[in-house]
Amino acid sequence: MHYLYLSLFLFLLLGTELIAQKAGDSPQYSLNAVFEKGNLMAALSGQGWRPGLNLAAAHLSVGQTISLNITLRKGIDYVFIASGPSEQTDVDLYLRDVAGKVLAEDQQDDGTPVVEFTAPANGTFQLQLHLAAGETPEAYVALSLLRRRGRQISEQNFRRVSSGFFGAAKEIRSSVNGTDWQKKAGEWCLFGYVVRKKEGVTLRGLRPALGENIFAAATGPKPSKITLYLATKAGRIVAGTEGPAAYPVLKYNSLPGAALDLRVEAKRFKRSKRSRLPALVLIGVFHH
């Protein structure tokens, strides 16, 4: 089914609920909205969630753009969906090649841009999310990444993990005055991954704000525990959590111009039927 029809379904089924939501001071509303849209798209189109990175969120001012480099595989059909906290937020979405040429776009005046794309070759591409207009001068925006023959994320699992994650995020932000979500221009404040047992993922080229940064994660369903490491581009580990945990927290004082890789490893799964399911991992970046 063509994405225009899917967009209509998304608007009819989700628009009323989303308009009633408020942006607040957290990416939670935007992440919930973009997950619902992605999950509905998966149900209607037969798509699945992209293995590895498949969710992201960032804080933008109206007129700002943020980019995300992604690796795509030749011949695979992909669907990318963006969202703000409500359908009153106008968000645009672009896909570019390494030379900056626009390969696909959705810049209609709405809050649910959808881009479909079949990769012509293996390679790195760039997704750009632009906040064109909103009810407030600033808003959190979010992104879903799906693909043909992707992985599954149940709504129940997402709700369980996101509830625990945002509960922990609230505690982190209230523990020390002045701690808030990463709002440095051009940097994302939240990432979502689906990983299998003993898999690991790496967020490359993070440029945290000067001063103390906090990286916090949550995972589920219950079988999984994860470990966080920070490393330089050369691979030297500069910080890490003490051991696997369901809610690991890593603090690091960043120097000017530092570029770091954040490594997330699914260290341990309990033996159960659920252990055969991929784990959803949400990672937040905070700054003090």
mmCIF file with all atom_site columns, C-alpha atoms in Angstrom, residues 6-184:
data_model
loop_
_atom_site.group_PDB
_atom_site.id
_atom_site.type_symbol
_atom_site.label_atom_id
_atom_site.label_alt_id
_atom_site.label_comp_id
_atom_site.label_asym_id
_atom_site.label_entity_id
_atom_site.label_seq_id
_atom_site.pdbx_PDB_ins_code
_atom_site.Cartn_x
_atom_site.Cartn_y
_atom_site.Cartn_z
_atom_site.occupancy
_atom_site.B_iso_or_equiv
_atom_site.pdbx_formal_charge
_atom_site.auth_seq_id
_atom_site.auth_comp_id
_atom_site.auth_asym_id
_atom_site.auth_atom_id
_atom_site.pdbx_PDB_model_num
ATOM 1   C CA . LEU A 1 6   ? -1.012 4.914  5.095  1.00 0.00 ? 6   LEU A CA 1
ATOM 2   C CA . SER A 1 7   ? -0.520 8.557  6.044  1.00 0.00 ? 7   SER A CA 1
ATOM 3   C CA . LEU A 1 8   ? -4.268 9.066  5.799  1.00 0.00 ? 8   LEU A CA 1
ATOM 4   C CA . PHE A 1 9   ? -4.858 6.117  8.132  1.00 0.00 ? 9   PHE A CA 1
ATOM 5   C CA . LEU A 1 10  ? -2.260 7.479  10.532 1.00 0.00 ? 10  LEU A CA 1
ATOM 6   C CA . PHE A 1 11  ? -3.899 10.886 10.573 1.00 0.00 ? 11  PHE A CA 1
ATOM 7   C CA . LEU A 1 12  ? -7.412 9.563  11.080 1.00 0.00 ? 12  LEU A CA 1
ATOM 8   C CA . LEU A 1 13  ? -6.458 7.098  13.791 1.00 0.00 ? 13  LEU A CA 1
ATOM 9   C CA . LEU A 1 14  ? -3.885 9.133  15.686 1.00 0.00 ? 14  LEU A CA 1
ATOM 10  C CA . GLY A 1 15  ? -4.506 12.769 14.893 1.00 0.00 ? 15  GLY A CA 1
ATOM 11  C CA . THR A 1 16  ? -7.209 13.468 17.464 1.00 0.00 ? 16  THR A CA 1
ATOM 12  C CA . GLU A 1 17  ? -5.260 11.880 20.299 1.00 0.00 ? 17  GLU A CA 1
ATOM 13  C CA . LEU A 1 18  ? -1.998 13.612 19.405 1.00 0.00 ? 18  LEU A CA 1
ATOM 14  C CA . ILE A 1 19  ? -3.547 17.072 19.123 1.00 0.00 ? 19  ILE A CA 1
ATOM 15  C CA . ALA A 1 20  ? -4.655 16.742 22.744 1.00 0.00 ? 20  ALA A CA 1
ATOM 16  C CA . GLN A 1 21  ? -1.124 16.028 23.961 1.00 0.00 ? 21  GLN A CA 1
ATOM 17  C CA . LYS A 1 22  ? 1.234  18.699 25.198 1.00 0.00 ? 22  LYS A CA 1
ATOM 18  C CA . ALA A 1 23  ? 4.903  18.865 24.297 1.00 0.00 ? 23  ALA A CA 1
ATOM 19  C CA . GLY A 1 24  ? 6.057  19.284 27.897 1.00 0.00 ? 24  GLY A CA 1
ATOM 20  C CA . ASP A 1 25  ? 9.751  19.329 28.719 1.00 0.00 ? 25  ASP A CA 1
ATOM 21  C CA . SER A 1 26  ? 10.527 15.785 27.610 1.00 0.00 ? 26  SER A CA 1
ATOM 22  C CA . PRO A 1 27  ? 10.775 13.854 24.331 1.00 0.00 ? 27  PRO A CA 1
ATOM 23  C CA . GLN A 1 28  ? 8.324  11.298 25.732 1.00 0.00 ? 28  GLN A CA 1
ATOM 24  C CA . TYR A 1 29  ? 5.252  12.541 23.830 1.00 0.00 ? 29  TYR A CA 1
ATOM 25  C CA . SER A 1 30  ? 7.068  12.719 20.499 1.00 0.00 ? 30  SER A CA 1
ATOM 26  C CA . LEU A 1 31  ? 8.652  9.295  20.988 1.00 0.00 ? 31  LEU A CA 1
ATOM 27  C CA . ASN A 1 32  ? 5.291  7.751  21.889 1.00 0.00 ? 32  ASN A CA 1
ATOM 28  C CA . ALA A 1 33  ? 3.696  9.390  18.852 1.00 0.00 ? 33  ALA A CA 1
ATOM 29  C CA . VAL A 1 34  ? 6.356  8.249  16.391 1.00 0.00 ? 34  VAL A CA 1
ATOM 30  C CA . PHE A 1 35  ? 6.359  4.718  17.805 1.00 0.00 ? 35  PHE A CA 1
ATOM 31  C CA . GLU A 1 36  ? 2.579  4.466  17.386 1.00 0.00 ? 36  GLU A CA 1
ATOM 32  C CA . LYS A 1 37  ? 2.863  5.705  13.814 1.00 0.00 ? 37  LYS A CA 1
ATOM 33  C CA . GLY A 1 38  ? 5.694  3.289  13.068 1.00 0.00 ? 38  GLY A CA 1
ATOM 34  C CA . ASN A 1 39  ? 3.868  0.371  14.656 1.00 0.00 ? 39  ASN A CA 1
ATOM 35  C CA . LEU A 1 40  ? 0.712  1.131  12.679 1.00 0.00 ? 40  LEU A CA 1
ATOM 36  C CA . MET A 1 41  ? 2.743  1.435  9.488  1.00 0.00 ? 41  MET A CA 1
ATOM 37  C CA . ALA A 1 42  ? 4.302  -1.965 10.232 1.00 0.00 ? 42  ALA A CA 1
ATOM 38  C CA . ALA A 1 43  ? 0.857  -3.516 10.750 1.00 0.00 ? 43  ALA A CA 1
ATOM 39  C CA . LEU A 1 44  ? -0.610 -2.032 7.565  1.00 0.00 ? 44  LEU A CA 1
ATOM 40  C CA . SER A 1 45  ? 2.346  -2.464 5.231  1.00 0.00 ? 45  SER A CA 1
ATOM 41  C CA . GLY A 1 46  ? 4.109  -5.594 6.466  1.00 0.00 ? 46  GLY A CA 1
ATOM 42  C CA . GLN A 1 47  ? 7.239  -3.603 7.326  1.00 0.00 ? 47  GLN A CA 1
ATOM 43  C CA . GLY A 1 48  ? 9.260  -4.308 10.457 1.00 0.00 ? 48  GLY A CA 1
ATOM 44  C CA . TRP A 1 49  ? 11.547 -2.254 12.637 1.00 0.00 ? 49  TRP A CA 1
ATOM 45  C CA . ARG A 1 50  ? 15.046 -1.693 11.287 1.00 0.00 ? 50  ARG A CA 1
ATOM 46  C CA . PRO A 1 51  ? 17.587 -3.931 13.082 1.00 0.00 ? 51  PRO A CA 1
ATOM 47  C CA . GLY A 1 52  ? 19.848 -1.827 15.259 1.00 0.00 ? 52  GLY A CA 1
ATOM 48  C CA . LEU A 1 53  ? 18.961 1.863  15.390 1.00 0.00 ? 53  LEU A CA 1
ATOM 49  C CA . ASN A 1 54  ? 15.259 2.446  14.742 1.00 0.00 ? 54  ASN A CA 1
ATOM 50  C CA . LEU A 1 55  ? 14.160 5.295  17.029 1.00 0.00 ? 55  LEU A CA 1
ATOM 51  C CA . ALA A 1 56  ? 15.666 8.720  17.733 1.00 0.00 ? 56  ALA A CA 1
ATOM 52  C CA . ALA A 1 57  ? 14.573 12.016 19.280 1.00 0.00 ? 57  ALA A CA 1
ATOM 53  C CA . ALA A 1 58  ? 16.018 15.512 19.528 1.00 0.00 ? 58  ALA A CA 1
ATOM 54  C CA . HIS A 1 59  ? 15.223 18.994 20.831 1.00 0.00 ? 59  HIS A CA 1
ATOM 55  C CA . LEU A 1 60  ? 14.886 21.633 18.104 1.00 0.00 ? 60  LEU A CA 1
ATOM 56  C CA . SER A 1 61  ? 13.924 25.264 17.794 1.00 0.00 ? 61  SER A CA 1
ATOM 57  C CA . VAL A 1 62  ? 11.571 26.193 14.953 1.00 0.00 ? 62  VAL A CA 1
ATOM 58  C CA . GLY A 1 63  ? 13.661 26.508 11.800 1.00 0.00 ? 63  GLY A CA 1
ATOM 59  C CA . GLN A 1 64  ? 16.363 24.092 12.960 1.00 0.00 ? 64  GLN A CA 1
ATOM 60  C CA . THR A 1 65  ? 17.371 20.860 11.217 1.00 0.00 ? 65  THR A CA 1
ATOM 61  C CA . ILE A 1 66  ? 19.065 17.763 12.620 1.00 0.00 ? 66  ILE A CA 1
ATOM 62  C CA . SER A 1 67  ? 20.748 14.953 10.679 1.00 0.00 ? 67  SER A CA 1
ATOM 63  C CA . LEU A 1 68  ? 21.279 11.255 11.214 1.00 0.00 ? 68  LEU A CA 1
ATOM 64  C CA . ASN A 1 69  ? 23.682 9.112  9.191  1.00 0.00 ? 69  ASN A CA 1
ATOM 65  C CA . ILE A 1 70  ? 22.392 5.595  8.529  1.00 0.00 ? 70  ILE A CA 1
ATOM 66  C CA . THR A 1 71  ? 23.626 2.558  6.630  1.00 0.00 ? 71  THR A CA 1
ATOM 67  C CA . LEU A 1 72  ? 21.204 1.058  4.108  1.00 0.00 ? 72  LEU A CA 1
ATOM 68  C CA . ARG A 1 73  ? 21.396 -2.208 2.166  1.00 0.00 ? 73  ARG A CA 1
ATOM 69  C CA . LYS A 1 74  ? 20.942 -2.557 -1.575 1.00 0.00 ? 74  LYS A CA 1
ATOM 70  C CA . GLY A 1 75  ? 17.474 -3.607 -2.733 1.00 0.00 ? 75  GLY A CA 1
ATOM 71  C CA . ILE A 1 76  ? 15.863 -3.288 0.709  1.00 0.00 ? 76  ILE A CA 1
ATOM 72  C CA . ASP A 1 77  ? 12.683 -1.204 1.055  1.00 0.00 ? 77  ASP A CA 1
ATOM 73  C CA . TYR A 1 78  ? 12.783 1.304  3.912  1.00 0.00 ? 78  TYR A CA 1
ATOM 74  C CA . VAL A 1 79  ? 10.174 3.575  5.478  1.00 0.00 ? 79  VAL A CA 1
ATOM 75  C CA . PHE A 1 80  ? 11.101 6.574  7.640  1.00 0.00 ? 80  PHE A CA 1
ATOM 76  C CA . ILE A 1 81  ? 8.511  8.439  9.704  1.00 0.00 ? 81  ILE A CA 1
ATOM 77  C CA . ALA A 1 82  ? 8.963  11.606 11.755 1.00 0.00 ? 82  ALA A CA 1
ATOM 78  C CA . SER A 1 83  ? 6.750  13.305 14.316 1.00 0.00 ? 83  SER A CA 1
ATOM 79  C CA . GLY A 1 84  ? 6.538  16.188 16.716 1.00 0.00 ? 84  GLY A CA 1
ATOM 80  C CA . PRO A 1 85  ? 4.505  16.139 19.935 1.00 0.00 ? 85  PRO A CA 1
ATOM 81  C CA . SER A 1 86  ? 1.245  16.843 18.059 1.00 0.00 ? 86  SER A CA 1
ATOM 82  C CA . GLU A 1 87  ? -0.208 17.098 14.564 1.00 0.00 ? 87  GLU A CA 1
ATOM 83  C CA . GLN A 1 88  ? -0.081 20.884 14.957 1.00 0.00 ? 88  GLN A CA 1
ATOM 84  C CA . THR A 1 89  ? 3.707  20.621 14.658 1.00 0.00 ? 89  THR A CA 1
ATOM 85  C CA . ASP A 1 90  ? 4.935  20.923 11.063 1.00 0.00 ? 90  ASP A CA 1
ATOM 86  C CA . VAL A 1 91  ? 7.870  18.564 10.510 1.00 0.00 ? 91  VAL A CA 1
ATOM 87  C CA . ASP A 1 92  ? 9.667  17.889 7.213  1.00 0.00 ? 92  ASP A CA 1
ATOM 88  C CA . LEU A 1 93  ? 11.833 14.880 6.369  1.00 0.00 ? 93  LEU A CA 1
ATOM 89  C CA . TYR A 1 94  ? 14.565 14.462 3.733  1.00 0.00 ? 94  TYR A CA 1
ATOM 90  C CA . LEU A 1 95  ? 16.834 11.612 2.675  1.00 0.00 ? 95  LEU A CA 1
ATOM 91  C CA . ARG A 1 96  ? 20.158 12.581 1.066  1.00 0.00 ? 96  ARG A CA 1
ATOM 92  C CA . ASP A 1 97  ? 23.133 10.733 -0.371 1.00 0.00 ? 97  ASP A CA 1
ATOM 93  C CA . VAL A 1 98  ? 26.714 11.345 0.786  1.00 0.00 ? 98  VAL A CA 1
ATOM 94  C CA . ALA A 1 99  ? 27.044 14.211 -1.710 1.00 0.00 ? 99  ALA A CA 1
ATOM 95  C CA . GLY A 1 100 ? 24.006 15.977 -0.228 1.00 0.00 ? 100 GLY A CA 1
ATOM 96  C CA . LYS A 1 101 ? 21.608 15.265 -3.110 1.00 0.00 ? 101 LYS A CA 1
ATOM 97  C CA . VAL A 1 102 ? 17.978 14.847 -2.003 1.00 0.00 ? 102 VAL A CA 1
ATOM 98  C CA . LEU A 1 103 ? 16.820 11.328 -2.913 1.00 0.00 ? 103 LEU A CA 1
ATOM 99  C CA . ALA A 1 104 ? 13.389 11.424 -1.256 1.00 0.00 ? 104 ALA A CA 1
ATOM 100 C CA . GLU A 1 105 ? 11.447 13.953 0.771  1.00 0.00 ? 105 GLU A CA 1
ATOM 101 C CA . ASP A 1 106 ? 8.172  14.824 2.452  1.00 0.00 ? 106 ASP A CA 1
ATOM 102 C CA . GLN A 1 107 ? 7.771  18.526 3.178  1.00 0.00 ? 107 GLN A CA 1
ATOM 103 C CA . GLN A 1 108 ? 4.006  18.753 3.242  1.00 0.00 ? 108 GLN A CA 1
ATOM 104 C CA . ASP A 1 109 ? 2.467  21.013 5.864  1.00 0.00 ? 109 ASP A CA 1
ATOM 105 C CA . ASP A 1 110 ? 1.730  18.354 8.479  1.00 0.00 ? 110 ASP A CA 1
ATOM 106 C CA . GLY A 1 111 ? 3.138  16.581 11.515 1.00 0.00 ? 111 GLY A CA 1
ATOM 107 C CA . THR A 1 112 ? 3.645  13.142 9.972  1.00 0.00 ? 112 THR A CA 1
ATOM 108 C CA . PRO A 1 113 ? 6.206  13.174 7.160  1.00 0.00 ? 113 PRO A CA 1
ATOM 109 C CA . VAL A 1 114 ? 6.756  9.732  5.616  1.00 0.00 ? 114 VAL A CA 1
ATOM 110 C CA . VAL A 1 115 ? 9.592  8.810  3.255  1.00 0.00 ? 115 VAL A CA 1
ATOM 111 C CA . GLU A 1 116 ? 9.743  5.494  1.387  1.00 0.00 ? 116 GLU A CA 1
ATOM 112 C CA . PHE A 1 117 ? 13.001 4.467  -0.242 1.00 0.00 ? 117 PHE A CA 1
ATOM 113 C CA . THR A 1 118 ? 14.604 1.435  -1.861 1.00 0.00 ? 118 THR A CA 1
ATOM 114 C CA . ALA A 1 119 ? 18.381 1.604  -1.515 1.00 0.00 ? 119 ALA A CA 1
ATOM 115 C CA . PRO A 1 120 ? 20.083 1.410  -4.935 1.00 0.00 ? 120 PRO A CA 1
ATOM 116 C CA . ALA A 1 121 ? 23.343 0.240  -3.344 1.00 0.00 ? 121 ALA A CA 1
ATOM 117 C CA . ASN A 1 122 ? 24.894 -0.523 0.014  1.00 0.00 ? 122 ASN A CA 1
ATOM 118 C CA . GLY A 1 123 ? 26.084 2.663  1.645  1.00 0.00 ? 123 GLY A CA 1
ATOM 119 C CA . THR A 1 124 ? 25.674 5.540  4.072  1.00 0.00 ? 124 THR A CA 1
ATOM 120 C CA . PHE A 1 125 ? 22.765 7.939  3.666  1.00 0.00 ? 125 PHE A CA 1
ATOM 121 C CA . GLN A 1 126 ? 21.626 10.941 5.674  1.00 0.00 ? 126 GLN A CA 1
ATOM 122 C CA . LEU A 1 127 ? 18.181 11.535 7.134  1.00 0.00 ? 127 LEU A CA 1
ATOM 123 C CA . GLN A 1 128 ? 17.371 15.176 7.850  1.00 0.00 ? 128 GLN A CA 1
ATOM 124 C CA . LEU A 1 129 ? 14.520 16.189 10.116 1.00 0.00 ? 129 LEU A CA 1
ATOM 125 C CA . HIS A 1 130 ? 13.410 19.835 9.974  1.00 0.00 ? 130 HIS A CA 1
ATOM 126 C CA . LEU A 1 131 ? 11.082 21.585 12.432 1.00 0.00 ? 131 LEU A CA 1
ATOM 127 C CA . ALA A 1 132 ? 9.228  23.979 10.136 1.00 0.00 ? 132 ALA A CA 1
ATOM 128 C CA . ALA A 1 133 ? 6.603  25.282 12.565 1.00 0.00 ? 133 ALA A CA 1
ATOM 129 C CA . GLY A 1 134 ? 4.998  24.477 15.886 1.00 0.00 ? 134 GLY A CA 1
ATOM 130 C CA . GLU A 1 135 ? 2.709  25.593 18.665 1.00 0.00 ? 135 GLU A CA 1
ATOM 131 C CA . THR A 1 136 ? 5.769  26.656 20.664 1.00 0.00 ? 136 THR A CA 1
ATOM 132 C CA . PRO A 1 137 ? 9.176  28.094 19.643 1.00 0.00 ? 137 PRO A CA 1
ATOM 133 C CA . GLU A 1 138 ? 10.846 24.789 20.604 1.00 0.00 ? 138 GLU A CA 1
ATOM 134 C CA . ALA A 1 139 ? 9.781  21.155 20.519 1.00 0.00 ? 139 ALA A CA 1
ATOM 135 C CA . TYR A 1 140 ? 11.050 17.611 20.735 1.00 0.00 ? 140 TYR A CA 1
ATOM 136 C CA . VAL A 1 141 ? 10.889 15.727 17.444 1.00 0.00 ? 141 VAL A CA 1
ATOM 137 C CA . ALA A 1 142 ? 11.302 12.000 16.879 1.00 0.00 ? 142 ALA A CA 1
ATOM 138 C CA . LEU A 1 143 ? 12.021 9.509  14.134 1.00 0.00 ? 143 LEU A CA 1
ATOM 139 C CA . SER A 1 144 ? 11.058 5.886  13.330 1.00 0.00 ? 144 SER A CA 1
ATOM 140 C CA . LEU A 1 145 ? 13.087 3.687  10.967 1.00 0.00 ? 145 LEU A CA 1
ATOM 141 C CA . LEU A 1 146 ? 11.465 0.622  9.407  1.00 0.00 ? 146 LEU A CA 1
ATOM 142 C CA . ARG A 1 147 ? 12.426 -1.839 6.689  1.00 0.00 ? 147 ARG A CA 1
ATOM 143 C CA . ARG A 1 148 ? 11.145 -4.861 4.843  1.00 0.00 ? 148 ARG A CA 1
ATOM 144 C CA . ARG A 1 149 ? 11.757 -8.052 6.826  1.00 0.00 ? 149 ARG A CA 1
ATOM 145 C CA . GLY A 1 150 ? 12.590 -6.018 9.912  1.00 0.00 ? 150 GLY A CA 1
ATOM 146 C CA . ARG A 1 151 ? 12.267 -6.970 13.563 1.00 0.00 ? 151 ARG A CA 1
ATOM 147 C CA . GLN A 1 152 ? 9.201  -6.718 15.766 1.00 0.00 ? 152 GLN A CA 1
ATOM 148 C CA . ILE A 1 153 ? 8.598  -4.481 18.792 1.00 0.00 ? 153 ILE A CA 1
ATOM 149 C CA . SER A 1 154 ? 5.385  -5.238 20.633 1.00 0.00 ? 154 SER A CA 1
ATOM 150 C CA . GLU A 1 155 ? 3.423  -2.283 21.953 1.00 0.00 ? 155 GLU A CA 1
ATOM 151 C CA . GLN A 1 156 ? 3.419  -3.905 25.394 1.00 0.00 ? 156 GLN A CA 1
ATOM 152 C CA . ASN A 1 157 ? 7.206  -4.154 25.413 1.00 0.00 ? 157 ASN A CA 1
ATOM 153 C CA . PHE A 1 158 ? 7.615  -0.583 24.197 1.00 0.00 ? 158 PHE A CA 1
ATOM 154 C CA . ARG A 1 159 ? 5.256  0.725  26.890 1.00 0.00 ? 159 ARG A CA 1
ATOM 155 C CA . ARG A 1 160 ? 7.050  -1.233 29.595 1.00 0.00 ? 160 ARG A CA 1
ATOM 156 C CA . VAL A 1 161 ? 10.537 -0.130 28.566 1.00 0.00 ? 161 VAL A CA 1
ATOM 157 C CA . SER A 1 162 ? 9.617  3.507  27.855 1.00 0.00 ? 162 SER A CA 1
ATOM 158 C CA . SER A 1 163 ? 7.751  3.798  31.158 1.00 0.00 ? 163 SER A CA 1
ATOM 159 C CA . GLY A 1 164 ? 10.804 2.611  33.080 1.00 0.00 ? 164 GLY A CA 1
ATOM 160 C CA . PHE A 1 165 ? 13.150 4.697  30.948 1.00 0.00 ? 165 PHE A CA 1
ATOM 161 C CA . PHE A 1 166 ? 11.277 7.984  31.369 1.00 0.00 ? 166 PHE A CA 1
ATOM 162 C CA . GLY A 1 167 ? 10.783 7.271  35.063 1.00 0.00 ? 167 GLY A CA 1
ATOM 163 C CA . ALA A 1 168 ? 14.551 6.922  35.413 1.00 0.00 ? 168 ALA A CA 1
ATOM 164 C CA . ALA A 1 169 ? 15.059 10.028 33.251 1.00 0.00 ? 169 ALA A CA 1
ATOM 165 C CA . LYS A 1 170 ? 12.860 12.034 35.601 1.00 0.00 ? 170 LYS A CA 1
ATOM 166 C CA . GLU A 1 171 ? 14.963 10.901 38.562 1.00 0.00 ? 171 GLU A CA 1
ATOM 167 C CA . ILE A 1 172 ? 18.194 11.839 36.761 1.00 0.00 ? 172 ILE A CA 1
ATOM 168 C CA . ARG A 1 173 ? 16.920 15.298 35.904 1.00 0.00 ? 173 ARG A CA 1
ATOM 169 C CA . SER A 1 174 ? 15.663 15.963 39.421 1.00 0.00 ? 174 SER A CA 1
ATOM 170 C CA . SER A 1 175 ? 18.704 14.550 41.231 1.00 0.00 ? 175 SER A CA 1
ATOM 171 C CA . VAL A 1 176 ? 20.971 17.513 40.462 1.00 0.00 ? 176 VAL A CA 1
ATOM 172 C CA . ASN A 1 177 ? 19.661 20.997 39.747 1.00 0.00 ? 177 ASN A CA 1
ATOM 173 C CA . GLY A 1 178 ? 20.413 22.063 36.179 1.00 0.00 ? 178 GLY A CA 1
ATOM 174 C CA . THR A 1 179 ? 20.465 18.569 34.665 1.00 0.00 ? 179 THR A CA 1
ATOM 175 C CA . ASP A 1 180 ? 18.384 18.311 31.499 1.00 0.00 ? 180 ASP A CA 1
ATOM 176 C CA . TRP A 1 181 ? 18.127 16.470 28.205 1.00 0.00 ? 181 TRP A CA 1
ATOM 177 C CA . GLN A 1 182 ? 20.908 17.024 25.680 1.00 0.00 ? 182 GLN A CA 1
ATOM 178 C CA . LYS A 1 183 ? 19.962 20.190 23.780 1.00 0.00 ? 183 LYS A CA 1
ATOM 179 C CA . LYS A 1 184 ? 23.232 20.922 21.985 1.00 0.00 ? 184 LYS A CA 1
#
